[in-house]
Backbone as CSV, one residue per row, in Angstrom:
resi,resn,N_x,N_y,N_z,CA_x,CA_y,CA_z,C_x,C_y,C_z
1,MET,-14.941,9.723,-4.974,-15.568,9.919,-4.023,-13.942,9.246,-3.110
2,THR,-13.443,9.761,-2.280,-12.613,9.391,-1.628,-12.524,8.253,-1.021
3,THR,-12.026,7.004,-1.098,-12.387,5.712,-0.315,-10.960,6.148,0.657
4,LEU,-11.438,5.188,2.002,-11.233,5.534,3.477,-10.581,4.712,3.811
5,GLY,-9.768,4.127,4.482,-9.151,2.936,5.124,-8.475,3.060,6.190
6,ALA,-7.995,2.159,6.773,-6.886,1.749,7.979,-5.534,0.746,7.918
7,VAL,-4.800,0.933,8.404,-3.974,0.253,8.362,-4.170,-1.184,9.928
8,PHE,-3.596,-2.089,9.123,-3.497,-2.996,10.808,-1.929,-3.565,11.021
9,ARG,-1.971,-2.674,12.081,0.149,-2.384,11.887,0.805,-4.160,12.365
10,PRO,1.869,-3.982,11.938,2.511,-5.316,12.313,3.307,-5.468,13.729
11,GLN,3.015,-4.485,14.173,3.224,-4.703,15.745,2.653,-5.493,16.823
12,LEU,1.677,-5.568,15.506,0.207,-6.339,16.289,0.208,-8.036,16.014
13,PRO,0.536,-9.096,16.902,1.104,-10.318,16.707,-0.903,-10.540,15.813
14,PRO,-0.114,-12.234,14.527,-0.469,-12.563,13.832,-2.099,-12.875,14.070
15,GLU,-2.448,-13.014,15.632,-3.848,-13.579,16.427,-4.629,-12.676,16.137
16,ARG,-4.258,-11.528,16.286,-5.479,-9.919,16.166,-5.639,-9.672,15.309
17,LEU,-5.280,-10.427,13.921,-5.334,-10.256,12.895,-7.227,-10.395,12.611
18,HIS,-7.526,-11.234,12.638,-9.039,-12.209,12.909,-10.145,-10.621,12.783
19,GLY,-10.160,-10.445,14.975,-10.752,-9.485,15.292,-10.582,-7.881,14.107
20,VAL,-9.245,-7.803,14.161,-9.767,-6.574,13.653,-10.019,-6.391,12.513
21,ALA,-9.671,-7.282,11.939,-10.315,-7.070,10.405,-11.942,-7.513,9.949
22,ARG,-12.342,-8.412,11.386,-14.115,-8.920,11.016,-14.623,-7.053,12.027
23,ALA,-14.112,-6.643,12.266,-14.248,-5.186,13.204,-14.313,-4.586,11.866
24,ALA,-13.892,-3.779,11.029,-13.837,-3.211,9.804,-14.752,-3.549,8.933
25,ASP,-14.737,-4.920,8.731,-15.826,-5.293,8.218,-16.968,-5.242,7.938
26,GLU,-17.456,-5.367,9.665,-18.568,-4.933,10.067,-19.744,-3.366,10.056
27,ALA,-18.222,-3.080,10.572,-18.332,-1.046,10.703,-19.232,-0.542,9.252
28,GLY,-17.960,-1.794,8.190,-18.150,-1.017,7.053,-17.066,-0.143,6.392
29,LEU,-16.049,-0.476,7.049,-15.007,0.005,5.874,-14.635,-0.475,4.739
30,ALA,-14.212,0.305,3.921,-13.515,-0.466,2.812,-13.054,-1.176,2.646
31,GLU,-11.414,-0.141,3.277,-9.944,-1.351,2.903,-9.328,-1.148,4.054
32,LEU,-9.090,-2.295,4.290,-7.483,-2.316,5.637,-6.529,-3.073,4.839
33,TRP,-5.316,-2.543,4.720,-3.878,-1.729,4.809,-3.092,-2.869,5.600
34,LEU,-2.482,-3.556,5.079,-1.036,-4.581,6.053,-0.059,-3.885,5.455
35,TRP,1.033,-4.131,5.518,2.552,-4.129,5.833,3.057,-5.343,5.494
36,GLU,4.284,-5.734,4.766,5.429,-6.665,4.434,6.738,-5.651,5.474
37,ASP,6.807,-5.371,6.897,8.507,-4.766,7.000,8.656,-6.048,8.227
38,CYS,9.750,-6.093,7.447,10.853,-7.347,8.014,11.123,-6.851,9.728
39,PHE,10.862,-7.416,10.733,10.942,-8.800,10.006,9.698,-9.065,10.853
40,PHE,8.253,-8.831,10.658,7.329,-8.934,11.141,6.204,-9.623,10.720
41,GLU,5.501,-9.521,9.741,4.363,-10.755,9.306,4.369,-10.644,7.598
42,SER,4.265,-11.613,6.896,3.949,-11.703,5.930,3.189,-11.222,5.466
43,GLY,3.394,-10.733,4.255,1.853,-9.547,3.440,0.651,-10.640,2.935
44,ILE,1.325,-11.038,2.693,0.145,-11.613,1.606,-0.412,-12.826,2.309
45,ALA,0.387,-14.037,3.575,-0.740,-14.466,4.031,-1.575,-14.342,5.232
46,ALA,-1.246,-12.706,5.644,-2.298,-12.133,6.281,-3.194,-11.438,5.767
47,THR,-2.278,-11.242,4.064,-3.794,-10.544,3.755,-5.724,-12.132,3.236
48,ALA,-4.140,-12.800,2.923,-5.389,-14.026,2.865,-6.376,-14.480,3.958
49,ALA,-5.740,-14.508,4.759,-6.187,-14.889,6.158,-6.922,-13.394,6.555
50,ALA,-6.423,-12.582,6.318,-8.028,-11.239,6.533,-9.019,-11.285,5.694
51,LEU,-8.481,-11.848,4.287,-10.004,-11.802,3.320,-11.447,-13.223,3.432
52,ALA,-9.773,-14.008,4.142,-11.468,-14.913,4.985,-12.106,-15.372,5.920
53,ALA,-11.347,-14.466,6.406,-11.983,-13.395,7.360,-13.733,-12.939,7.716
54,THR,-13.655,-12.319,6.542,-14.713,-11.433,5.870,-15.149,-11.692,5.332
55,GLU,-16.424,-11.192,4.541,-17.080,-10.907,3.341,-17.113,-9.797,2.621
56,ARG,-16.797,-8.158,2.858,-17.077,-7.794,1.447,-15.497,-6.846,1.551
57,LEU,-15.405,-6.502,3.184,-13.488,-5.999,3.270,-12.511,-5.878,2.016
58,ARG,-12.110,-5.086,1.128,-11.219,-5.049,0.563,-9.822,-5.077,1.210
59,VAL,-8.947,-5.650,0.860,-7.547,-6.127,1.717,-6.689,-5.125,1.156
60,GLY,-5.928,-4.351,1.238,-4.336,-4.369,0.600,-3.618,-4.498,1.981
61,VAL,-1.397,-5.010,0.430,-0.741,-4.937,1.635,-0.171,-4.479,0.490
62,GLY,1.053,-3.134,1.297,1.540,-2.323,0.732,2.650,-1.700,1.991
63,LEU,3.867,-2.182,1.392,3.973,-2.947,-0.135,4.891,-4.211,0.194
64,LEU,4.624,-4.790,-0.507,5.687,-6.863,-0.589,7.363,-6.138,-1.181
65,PRO,8.157,-5.697,-0.409,9.374,-5.506,-0.716,10.313,-6.589,-1.912
66,VAL,10.208,-6.346,-3.173,10.834,-6.887,-4.362,11.663,-7.399,-4.669
67,PRO,13.203,-7.100,-3.574,14.326,-7.770,-3.712,14.357,-9.006,-2.555
68,LEU,13.251,-9.098,-1.875,12.886,-9.999,-1.289,12.062,-11.389,-2.143
69,ARG,11.277,-10.956,-3.340,10.661,-12.105,-4.041,10.598,-12.419,-5.174
70,ASN,11.343,-13.601,-5.866,10.907,-13.867,-6.711,9.862,-13.080,-7.762
71,VAL,9.440,-12.410,-8.572,8.295,-11.748,-10.100,7.099,-13.324,-9.519
72,ALA,7.863,-14.623,-10.224,7.251,-15.496,-10.205,6.040,-15.403,-9.340
73,LEU,6.722,-15.936,-8.161,6.320,-16.181,-6.644,4.318,-14.885,-6.413
74,THR,5.668,-14.317,-6.312,4.761,-12.450,-6.122,3.423,-12.799,-6.915
75,ALA,3.644,-13.026,-8.689,1.828,-13.183,-9.839,1.556,-15.097,-9.560
76,MET,2.128,-16.000,-9.107,1.263,-16.570,-8.228,0.358,-16.466,-7.182
77,GLU,0.982,-15.640,-5.922,-0.115,-15.628,-4.995,-0.995,-14.540,-5.242
78,THR,-0.350,-13.281,-5.881,-1.277,-12.010,-6.403,-2.295,-12.644,-6.618
79,ALA,-2.177,-13.732,-8.086,-3.151,-14.361,-9.128,-4.399,-15.180,-8.061
80,THR,-3.310,-16.118,-6.551,-4.313,-16.789,-6.618,-5.282,-16.207,-5.315
81,LEU,-4.680,-14.914,-5.217,-6.172,-13.815,-3.860,-6.967,-13.404,-5.573
82,HIS,-6.468,-12.818,-6.185,-7.760,-12.642,-7.094,-8.848,-13.402,-7.876
83,ARG,-8.601,-14.864,-7.486,-9.573,-15.643,-8.276,-9.742,-16.581,-6.907
84,LEU,-9.689,-16.386,-5.355,-10.037,-16.820,-4.412,-11.453,-16.029,-4.394
85,PHE,-10.665,-14.158,-4.538,-11.968,-13.235,-3.831,-11.746,-12.203,-4.274
86,PRO,-11.983,-12.374,-6.180,-12.485,-11.400,-7.312,-12.514,-9.806,-6.065
87,GLY,-11.603,-9.675,-7.019,-11.804,-7.790,-6.569,-11.801,-6.889,-5.103
88,ARG,-11.265,-8.269,-4.641,-11.210,-7.625,-2.740,-9.242,-7.647,-2.458
89,ALA,-8.872,-8.162,-3.227,-7.160,-7.768,-3.188,-7.030,-6.646,-3.643
90,LEU,-5.766,-5.704,-3.219,-4.592,-5.175,-2.944,-3.307,-5.227,-3.088
91,VAL,-2.670,-5.046,-4.014,-1.120,-5.544,-4.036,0.137,-3.872,-4.274
92,GLY,0.835,-3.636,-3.984,1.728,-2.680,-3.839,2.859,-3.334,-4.037
93,VAL,3.758,-2.797,-3.849,5.138,-3.466,-4.498,6.000,-2.402,-4.636
94,GLY,7.204,-2.427,-3.585,8.330,-1.117,-3.645,9.792,-1.537,-3.151
95,HIS,10.810,-1.189,-2.956,12.445,-1.271,-3.195,12.144,-1.712,-1.544
96,GLY,11.833,-1.905,-0.872,11.807,-2.253,0.160,13.180,-1.245,1.279
97,VAL,13.147,-1.750,2.581,14.012,-0.936,3.163,15.821,-1.978,2.818
98,GLN,16.634,-0.666,2.832,17.313,-1.048,1.874,18.535,-1.994,3.263
99,ASP,18.612,-1.383,4.572,18.702,-2.431,5.138,18.685,-3.759,5.440
100,TRP,16.708,-3.579,5.895,16.365,-5.255,5.963,16.956,-5.928,4.709
101,MET,17.240,-5.191,3.186,17.254,-6.211,1.684,18.647,-6.247,2.588
102,GLY,19.866,-5.536,3.049,20.945,-6.230,3.011,20.943,-7.005,3.908
103,GLN,20.091,-7.227,5.565,20.196,-8.365,6.429,20.355,-8.888,5.997
104,VAL,19.053,-9.826,4.898,18.208,-11.003,3.620,19.198,-11.084,2.874
105,GLY,20.376,-10.409,2.709,21.380,-10.877,1.054,20.719,-10.709,0.202
106,ALA,19.745,-9.772,-0.008,18.891,-9.559,-1.176,19.251,-8.246,-1.671
107,ARG,20.064,-7.543,-1.306,20.178,-5.782,-1.204,20.657,-6.006,-2.915
108,VAL,20.307,-5.033,-4.066,20.638,-5.184,-5.356,21.477,-3.362,-5.482
109,GLU,22.245,-3.259,-6.718,22.750,-2.328,-6.738,22.671,-1.182,-7.869
110,SER,20.987,-1.618,-7.484,20.373,-0.568,-8.467,18.484,-1.058,-8.884
111,PRO,17.970,-0.062,-6.718,16.399,-0.144,-7.151,15.229,-0.954,-8.162
112,MET,16.072,1.255,-8.522,15.430,1.711,-9.496,15.160,0.376,-10.968
113,THR,16.662,-0.038,-11.482,16.299,-1.153,-12.249,15.952,-1.924,-11.406
114,LEU,15.659,-2.585,-10.880,14.966,-4.015,-10.543,13.315,-4.076,-10.296
115,LEU,12.978,-2.144,-10.162,12.249,-2.200,-9.807,10.871,-2.361,-11.011
116,ARG,11.894,-1.233,-12.171,11.101,-0.748,-13.757,10.755,-2.661,-13.833
117,GLU,11.738,-4.025,-13.793,11.763,-4.881,-14.038,10.863,-5.394,-13.933
118,TYR,10.211,-5.623,-12.523,9.901,-6.103,-11.661,8.230,-6.334,-12.098
119,LEU,8.117,-4.431,-12.292,6.561,-4.295,-12.473,6.391,-4.372,-14.126
120,ALA,6.855,-4.693,-15.126,6.911,-4.428,-15.881,6.692,-6.201,-16.562
121,ALA,7.366,-7.185,-15.442,6.651,-9.187,-16.144,5.944,-8.608,-14.922
122,LEU,5.435,-8.783,-13.830,4.271,-9.147,-12.348,2.769,-8.612,-13.457
123,ARG,2.983,-7.405,-14.131,1.805,-6.711,-14.842,1.516,-8.010,-15.871
124,ALA,2.810,-8.350,-16.431,2.075,-9.358,-18.300,2.575,-10.555,-17.683
125,LEU,2.057,-10.873,-16.672,1.769,-12.056,-15.689,0.427,-12.371,-15.493
126,LEU,-0.015,-11.302,-14.468,-1.230,-11.239,-14.641,-2.372,-10.812,-15.175
127,ARG,-1.416,-10.356,-16.518,-2.359,-10.792,-17.687,-2.473,-11.559,-18.411
128,GLY,-2.048,-12.662,-17.845,-2.061,-13.963,-18.442,-0.655,-14.145,-18.994
129,GLU,0.022,-13.431,-19.960,0.812,-13.573,-20.780,2.354,-14.532,-20.845
130,ARG,2.664,-15.187,-21.425,3.790,-16.283,-21.563,4.927,-15.025,-21.506
131,VAL,6.078,-14.728,-20.858,7.199,-13.797,-20.844,8.756,-14.705,-20.719
132,THR,9.255,-14.361,-21.115,10.671,-14.634,-21.010,11.285,-12.797,-21.386
133,VAL,12.303,-12.970,-20.679,13.081,-11.753,-20.056,14.103,-12.041,-19.505
134,GLN,15.876,-11.399,-19.967,16.760,-11.346,-19.477,17.442,-10.663,-18.965
135,GLY,16.514,-9.686,-18.066,16.711,-8.580,-17.818,17.773,-8.219,-16.328
136,ARG,18.614,-7.216,-15.945,19.460,-7.469,-15.198,19.051,-8.193,-13.589
137,TYR,17.702,-7.791,-13.673,18.041,-8.613,-12.375,16.397,-9.863,-12.707
138,VAL,15.582,-9.482,-12.962,14.633,-10.117,-13.191,14.762,-11.309,-14.700
139,ARG,15.066,-12.997,-14.381,14.656,-13.670,-15.456,13.747,-14.418,-15.774
140,LEU,13.623,-14.551,-16.802,12.068,-15.424,-17.128,12.111,-16.221,-18.109
141,ASP,12.195,-17.742,-18.419,12.045,-18.214,-19.332,10.456,-18.463,-19.794
142,GLN,10.120,-18.644,-20.462,8.729,-19.072,-21.015,7.802,-19.861,-19.499
143,VAL,7.569,-18.327,-19.360,6.939,-18.290,-17.940,5.226,-17.947,-17.793
144,ALA,4.976,-18.463,-17.704,3.100,-18.192,-17.388,2.597,-19.042,-16.376
145,LEU,1.098,-18.065,-15.785,0.697,-18.707,-15.138,-0.068,-19.722,-15.350
146,SER,-1.390,-20.624,-14.692,-1.908,-21.595,-15.159,-2.830,-21.757,-14.819
147,TRP,-3.093,-20.674,-13.906,-4.136,-19.636,-13.185,-4.298,-18.672,-13.447
148,PRO,-3.990,-18.230,-14.381,-4.451,-16.055,-14.168,-5.781,-15.908,-13.357
149,PRO,-5.900,-14.670,-13.119,-6.886,-13.835,-12.802,-7.771,-14.061,-13.994
150,ALA,-9.239,-13.572,-13.752,-10.089,-13.336,-14.509,-9.838,-11.942,-15.467
151,THR,-9.821,-11.274,-14.583,-9.275,-9.723,-14.941,-8.455,-9.045,-14.054
152,ALA,-6.857,-8.907,-15.059,-6.045,-8.415,-14.833,-6.201,-7.685,-13.773
153,PRO,-5.378,-7.795,-12.267,-5.423,-6.640,-10.919,-4.589,-6.034,-11.913
154,GLY,-5.166,-4.080,-10.861,-3.731,-3.356,-11.247,-2.693,-3.477,-9.982
155,VAL,-1.533,-3.124,-10.210,-0.456,-3.292,-9.552,-0.118,-1.664,-9.154
156,LEU,-0.043,-1.625,-7.874,0.896,-0.483,-6.792,2.137,-0.328,-6.135
157,ALA,3.021,0.881,-7.372,4.097,1.179,-6.561,4.306,1.971,-5.098
158,GLY,5.349,1.895,-4.069,5.427,2.401,-3.645,6.735,3.146,-4.074
159,ALA,6.413,4.758,-4.055,7.134,5.340,-4.356,7.455,7.197,-3.456
160,THR,8.709,7.332,-3.830,8.775,8.611,-2.640,9.616,10.271,-3.447
161,GLY,10.654,9.433,-4.079,11.383,10.031,-4.567,11.152,10.987,-5.753
162,PRO,12.087,11.677,-6.527,11.002,12.323,-8.448,11.291,11.042,-8.897
163,ARG,12.640,9.948,-9.196,12.575,9.249,-9.624,11.706,8.188,-9.380
164,SER,11.266,8.041,-8.420,10.371,6.806,-7.994,9.006,6.692,-8.317
165,LEU,8.810,7.777,-8.579,7.122,8.895,-8.251,6.703,8.544,-10.196
166,ARG,8.071,8.976,-10.946,7.846,9.027,-12.271,7.544,7.401,-12.800
167,LEU,8.472,7.056,-12.300,8.564,5.626,-12.530,7.277,4.830,-12.366
168,SER,6.708,5.293,-11.377,5.662,4.527,-10.654,4.438,4.944,-11.475
169,GLY,4.407,6.271,-12.515,3.527,6.828,-13.477,3.678,6.111,-14.732
170,GLU,4.622,5.925,-15.177,4.804,4.876,-16.152,5.099,3.601,-16.082
171,ALA,4.917,2.600,-14.686,5.207,0.953,-15.266,4.140,0.484,-14.375
172,ALA,3.260,0.904,-13.522,2.539,0.651,-12.619,1.219,1.322,-12.761
173,ASP,0.573,0.670,-11.582,-1.047,1.644,-11.616,-1.872,1.845,-11.459
174,GLY,-0.862,2.251,-9.924,-1.208,3.490,-8.869,0.218,3.546,-7.915
175,THR,-0.134,4.960,-7.233,1.040,4.771,-6.437,0.792,5.277,-5.084
176,ILE,1.108,4.242,-3.688,1.257,4.595,-2.389,2.088,5.194,-1.433
177,LEU,1.845,6.321,-1.366,2.691,7.969,-0.335,2.796,7.571,0.894
178,ASP,3.688,7.242,1.270,3.606,7.032,3.226,3.153,8.111,3.816
179,ALA,2.927,7.931,5.177,2.589,9.536,5.843,3.951,10.299,6.468
180,GLY,3.648,11.377,6.693,4.302,12.177,6.168,4.126,13.480,5.072
181,THR,3.470,12.459,3.697,2.949,13.479,2.301,1.864,14.269,3.163
182,THR,2.460,15.976,3.449,1.104,16.742,3.387,0.513,17.010,1.557
183,PRO,-0.227,17.640,2.114,-1.282,18.144,0.883,-0.058,18.700,-0.308
184,ASP,0.265,19.589,-0.081,1.465,20.193,-1.129,2.249,19.061,-1.629
185,ARG,2.613,18.386,-0.789,3.808,17.295,-1.645,3.206,15.945,-2.551
186,VAL,1.743,15.466,-2.054,0.748,14.948,-3.247,0.561,15.565,-4.767
187,ARG,0.068,17.040,-4.019,0.133,17.251,-5.546,1.757,17.590,-6.392
188,ARG,2.668,17.686,-5.781,3.412,17.796,-6.069,3.932,16.170,-6.431
189,ALA,3.166,15.000,-6.251,3.247,13.624,-6.778,3.038,13.274,-7.682
190,ARG,1.309,13.793,-7.580,0.579,13.705,-8.933,1.540,13.665,-9.904
191,GLU,1.998,15.287,-9.925,3.549,15.932,-11.027,4.189,15.079,-11.743
192,LEU,4.502,14.190,-10.924,5.865,13.265,-11.088,5.353,12.306,-11.638
193,ILE,3.613,12.344,-11.323,3.651,10.797,-11.527,2.989,11.034,-13.248
194,GLU,2.470,12.158,-13.589,1.775,12.588,-15.121,2.886,12.355,-16.005
195,GLU,4.392,12.986,-15.208,5.076,13.455,-16.291,5.255,11.637,-16.825
196,GLY,5.678,10.813,-15.969,5.686,9.037,-16.117,4.764,8.769,-16.790
197,ARG,3.092,8.717,-16.901,2.273,8.314,-17.365,2.858,8.891,-18.915
198,ARG,2.731,10.097,-19.015,2.665,10.932,-20.370,4.142,10.469,-21.189
199,ALA,4.831,9.984,-20.832,6.786,10.047,-21.558,5.857,7.652,-21.450
200,ALA,4.911,7.523,-21.040,4.894,6.292,-21.235,3.461,6.475,-22.394
201,GLY,2.917,7.595,-22.618,1.702,7.211,-23.109,0.557,6.732,-22.675
202,ARG,0.575,6.556,-21.313,-0.690,6.236,-20.768,-1.975,6.937,-19.993
203,THR,-3.079,6.362,-20.126,-4.206,7.401,-20.549,-4.652,6.825,-19.402
204,ASP,-4.006,5.504,-19.025,-5.519,4.817,-17.921,-5.281,5.647,-16.045
205,PRO,-6.615,5.224,-15.843,-6.659,5.870,-14.834,-5.216,5.175,-13.668
206,HIS,-4.620,6.256,-13.058,-3.578,5.951,-11.667,-4.268,6.262,-10.483
207,ARG,-4.520,5.307,-9.838,-4.930,5.691,-8.231,-3.907,6.012,-7.302
208,VAL,-3.488,6.709,-6.788,-3.334,7.704,-5.492,-3.281,7.033,-4.149
209,VAL,-3.094,6.154,-3.705,-2.877,5.216,-2.005,-2.408,6.919,-0.763
210,VAL,-2.121,7.869,0.145,-1.597,8.027,0.948,-2.188,7.566,2.372
211,TYR,-1.055,7.277,2.970,-1.003,6.681,4.320,-0.903,8.891,5.040
212,LEU,-1.425,8.262,6.479,-2.148,9.625,7.286,-1.999,8.393,8.645
213,ARG,-0.869,9.504,8.955,-1.000,8.915,10.327,-1.989,9.699,11.627
214,ALA,-2.363,9.159,12.609,-4.254,9.330,12.895,-4.149,8.656,14.431
215,ALA,-4.586,9.593,15.519,-5.053,8.784,16.249,-5.926,9.888,17.085
216,THR,-6.890,9.457,17.904,-7.875,9.970,18.744,-7.696,9.522,20.159
217,GLY,-8.626,10.692,20.880,-8.859,9.782,22.687,-7.785,11.516,23.414
218,PRO,-7.698,11.244,24.256,-7.217,12.080,24.839,-5.712,12.702,24.987
219,ASP,-4.992,11.615,24.411,-3.724,11.728,24.482,-3.336,11.685,22.836
220,ALA,-3.868,11.679,22.112,-4.096,11.267,20.023,-2.746,11.847,20.055
221,ALA,-2.834,13.858,20.737,-2.078,14.920,20.099,-0.321,14.064,20.036
222,ALA,-0.101,13.788,21.670,0.475,12.990,22.144,2.220,12.099,21.595
223,ARG,0.594,10.824,21.623,0.951,9.641,20.732,1.867,9.954,18.907
224,VAL,1.377,11.183,18.481,1.220,11.255,16.848,2.185,12.086,17.353
225,ALA,2.805,13.061,18.069,3.968,13.574,18.225,5.676,12.663,18.406
226,ALA,5.019,11.472,19.276,6.072,10.601,19.393,6.425,10.373,18.307
227,GLU,5.275,9.493,17.747,6.235,8.621,16.381,6.039,9.474,15.117
228,THR,6.129,10.810,15.002,6.504,11.364,13.935,8.151,11.995,14.143
229,ALA,8.371,12.078,16.020,9.910,12.113,15.888,10.246,11.111,16.036
230,ALA,9.930,9.302,16.126,10.855,8.520,16.441,10.928,7.659,15.257
231,GLY,10.503,8.585,13.536,10.556,8.595,12.542,11.380,9.664,11.944
232,GLY,12.390,10.649,12.725,12.877,10.934,12.258,12.399,12.641,11.979
233,GLY,10.837,12.628,11.997,10.970,14.191,12.172,10.750,15.257,13.462
234,ALA,11.652,15.461,13.542,12.249,16.203,14.192,11.391,17.317,14.665
235,GLY,10.479,18.401,15.728,10.070,19.086,15.666,8.523,19.209,15.967
236,GLY,7.750,17.695,15.198,6.568,17.133,15.467,5.860,17.334,14.159
237,PRO,5.385,16.841,13.564,4.539,16.452,12.552,3.950,18.230,11.444
238,GLU,4.243,17.749,10.231,3.695,19.064,9.746,1.999,19.275,9.688
239,PRO,1.711,20.618,9.781,0.404,20.517,8.967,-0.192,19.874,7.920
240,ASP,-1.156,19.338,8.610,-1.630,18.300,7.313,-0.796,17.441,6.589
241,ALA,0.963,16.572,7.633,0.733,15.690,7.697,0.851,14.111,8.421
242,ALA,-0.153,14.892,9.035,-0.915,13.596,10.538,-1.971,15.032,11.096
243,ALA,-2.910,13.622,11.858,-4.155,14.189,12.417,-4.079,13.751,13.323
244,ALA,-4.610,14.296,14.749,-5.882,14.406,15.352,-6.169,14.878,16.272
245,GLY,-7.285,13.637,17.468,-8.508,14.607,18.128,-9.747,13.588,17.388
246,GLY,-10.580,14.585,17.061,-11.921,13.484,16.753,-11.673,13.915,15.533
247,ALA,-13.546,13.102,14.925,-13.347,12.566,13.881,-13.920,13.759,12.545
248,GLU,-14.528,15.036,13.315,-13.929,16.012,12.063,-12.844,16.736,11.801
249,GLU,-11.686,16.312,13.446,-10.410,17.282,12.798,-9.733,16.103,12.118
250,ILE,-9.763,14.921,12.308,-8.844,14.166,11.128,-9.700,13.841,9.931
251,ALA,-11.515,13.546,9.255,-12.012,14.268,8.196,-11.643,15.558,7.876
252,ALA,-11.319,15.885,8.017,-10.512,17.401,7.482,-9.539,17.804,6.699
253,VAL,-8.248,16.949,7.736,-7.160,16.496,6.700,-7.258,15.843,5.748
254,VAL,-7.746,14.669,6.114,-8.785,13.618,4.973,-9.264,14.485,3.547
255,ARG,-9.752,15.143,3.670,-10.633,15.805,2.813,-9.002,16.851,1.990
256,ARG,-7.957,17.654,2.694,-7.386,18.076,2.199,-6.648,17.308,1.069
257,LEU,-6.182,16.604,1.623,-5.118,15.278,0.901,-5.916,14.819,-0.193
258,ALA,-7.930,14.503,0.230,-8.167,14.415,-1.300,-8.224,15.209,-2.133
259,GLU,-8.942,16.474,-2.306,-8.369,17.631,-3.048,-7.345,17.838,-3.954
260,ALA,-5.947,17.720,-2.887,-4.482,17.248,-3.126,-4.275,16.408,-4.419
261,GLY,-5.356,15.835,-4.502,-4.876,14.679,-5.644,-4.970,12.592,-4.735
262,ALA,-5.078,12.674,-3.606,-4.821,11.034,-3.149,-6.800,10.752,-3.298
263,ASP,-7.084,9.263,-3.858,-7.553,8.635,-3.813,-8.657,7.738,-2.971
264,THR,-7.156,7.787,-2.277,-7.380,6.473,-1.433,-6.936,6.964,0.152
265,VAL,-7.121,7.360,1.039,-6.643,7.590,2.850,-6.312,6.774,3.267
266,VAL,-5.236,6.734,4.459,-5.641,5.241,4.768,-5.211,5.855,6.470
267,LEU,-6.238,5.709,6.880,-5.320,5.591,8.164,-4.429,5.739,8.981
268,GLN,-3.282,5.351,9.819,-2.839,5.138,10.228,-1.938,5.127,11.861
269,PRO,-2.640,4.465,11.681,-2.554,4.243,13.880,-1.574,4.314,14.041
270,THR,-1.122,4.587,15.223,0.540,4.634,16.437,0.266,3.096,16.506
271,ALA,2.201,3.070,16.516,2.229,1.016,17.074,1.271,1.682,18.637
272,ASP,1.168,2.399,18.949,1.141,2.262,20.515,-0.244,2.002,20.268
273,GLU,-1.405,2.430,19.430,-2.734,2.372,19.413,-3.706,1.287,20.349
274,PRO,-3.931,2.389,21.841,-4.077,1.174,23.005,-6.098,-0.140,22.097
275,ASP,-6.299,0.302,21.519,-7.672,-0.725,20.641,-7.962,-0.428,19.627
276,PRO,-6.868,-0.949,18.467,-7.055,-1.171,16.968,-8.470,-1.572,16.765
277,GLU,-9.355,-2.974,16.903,-10.331,-2.530,17.069,-11.112,-1.225,17.169
278,GLY,-11.723,-1.086,17.966,-12.179,0.319,18.730,-11.409,1.683,17.086
279,PHE,-10.289,1.150,16.781,-9.157,2.621,15.931,-10.519,2.647,14.684
280,VAL,-10.333,1.295,13.944,-11.048,0.934,12.753,-13.143,1.033,12.638
281,ARG,-13.335,0.336,13.813,-14.769,1.269,13.236,-14.854,2.998,13.638
282,PHE,-14.064,3.280,14.420,-13.935,5.036,14.152,-13.766,5.664,13.171
283,ALA,-12.881,4.677,12.309,-12.741,5.479,10.873,-13.894,5.345,9.982
284,ALA,-14.558,3.758,10.032,-15.905,3.643,9.092,-17.323,4.388,9.611
285,GLU,-17.044,4.760,10.902,-18.183,5.048,11.653,-18.089,6.704,11.813
286,GLU,-17.221,7.020,12.333,-17.139,8.541,12.675,-16.740,9.098,12.038
287,VAL,-15.683,8.730,10.787,-14.518,9.884,10.117,-15.353,9.669,8.647
288,ARG,-15.607,8.465,8.003,-16.486,7.883,6.483,-17.181,9.620,6.398
289,PRO,-18.435,8.791,7.320,-19.556,9.945,7.266,-18.976,11.384,6.947
290,LEU,-17.809,11.893,7.342,-17.492,13.706,7.615,-16.346,13.206,5.970
291,VAL,-16.712,12.394,4.952,-15.468,12.758,4.056,-15.845,13.050,3.124
292,GLY,-15.897,13.163,2.017,-16.576,13.378,0.645,-16.468,12.806,0.687
């Protein structure tokens, strides 16, 4: 069964989060996803606020840029969320936008090495292990969480290229694919993820989350096309890389992504979405019933 979510865009001021999260919760949306984009809003602080304002909604942060965050701090914050809100927090990590990392003096020579070391240490800490490691970037000396989660949560990784997709399969518990991913690219991502999993001897579940640019209303197609162009997609979105129109049109693209291997599809509104609360209600009440 496909999980459907929606994004709270960080272009919205933080004080809008409570209203959007409550609207999503009341409408029955499964998941609300947040971004820790520089230099908008904190992913962890926003996740905690959204969880505290709701009763059943799962809240994901996809993703936390690892060069910006010490792995022990991310483990502490993730464990705290899971103890306060068991089963409702979803955490993804990734390389981060390299230009942003450079702005804050956190850019590293080998983002792949950092992410590999980070995933190994973070997952071990969340399992309650005492960790000592002297890696190229991650260095811990007898570090253990005093309050680890009762059950170790999965950690997702953001990935795009072949090397990062294989790494996610090897070292993470799930993968986040960004907006603009077509069904064919989901299939190829699944193949690369499986290569990594086989190399690591993993047989546990691996969740694939795909963001989908989406808009509804009379100007939906124009807004999606404009945002795609702003992101470097000249000529408009590829077929099934975005969705615009009514519930059926959007649900049809969601179904095709799910058939290609997406476990979760997260509707990503345009930055100029005029009604964020209405968008999450639309996703839950009109699109979700049409998704298998």
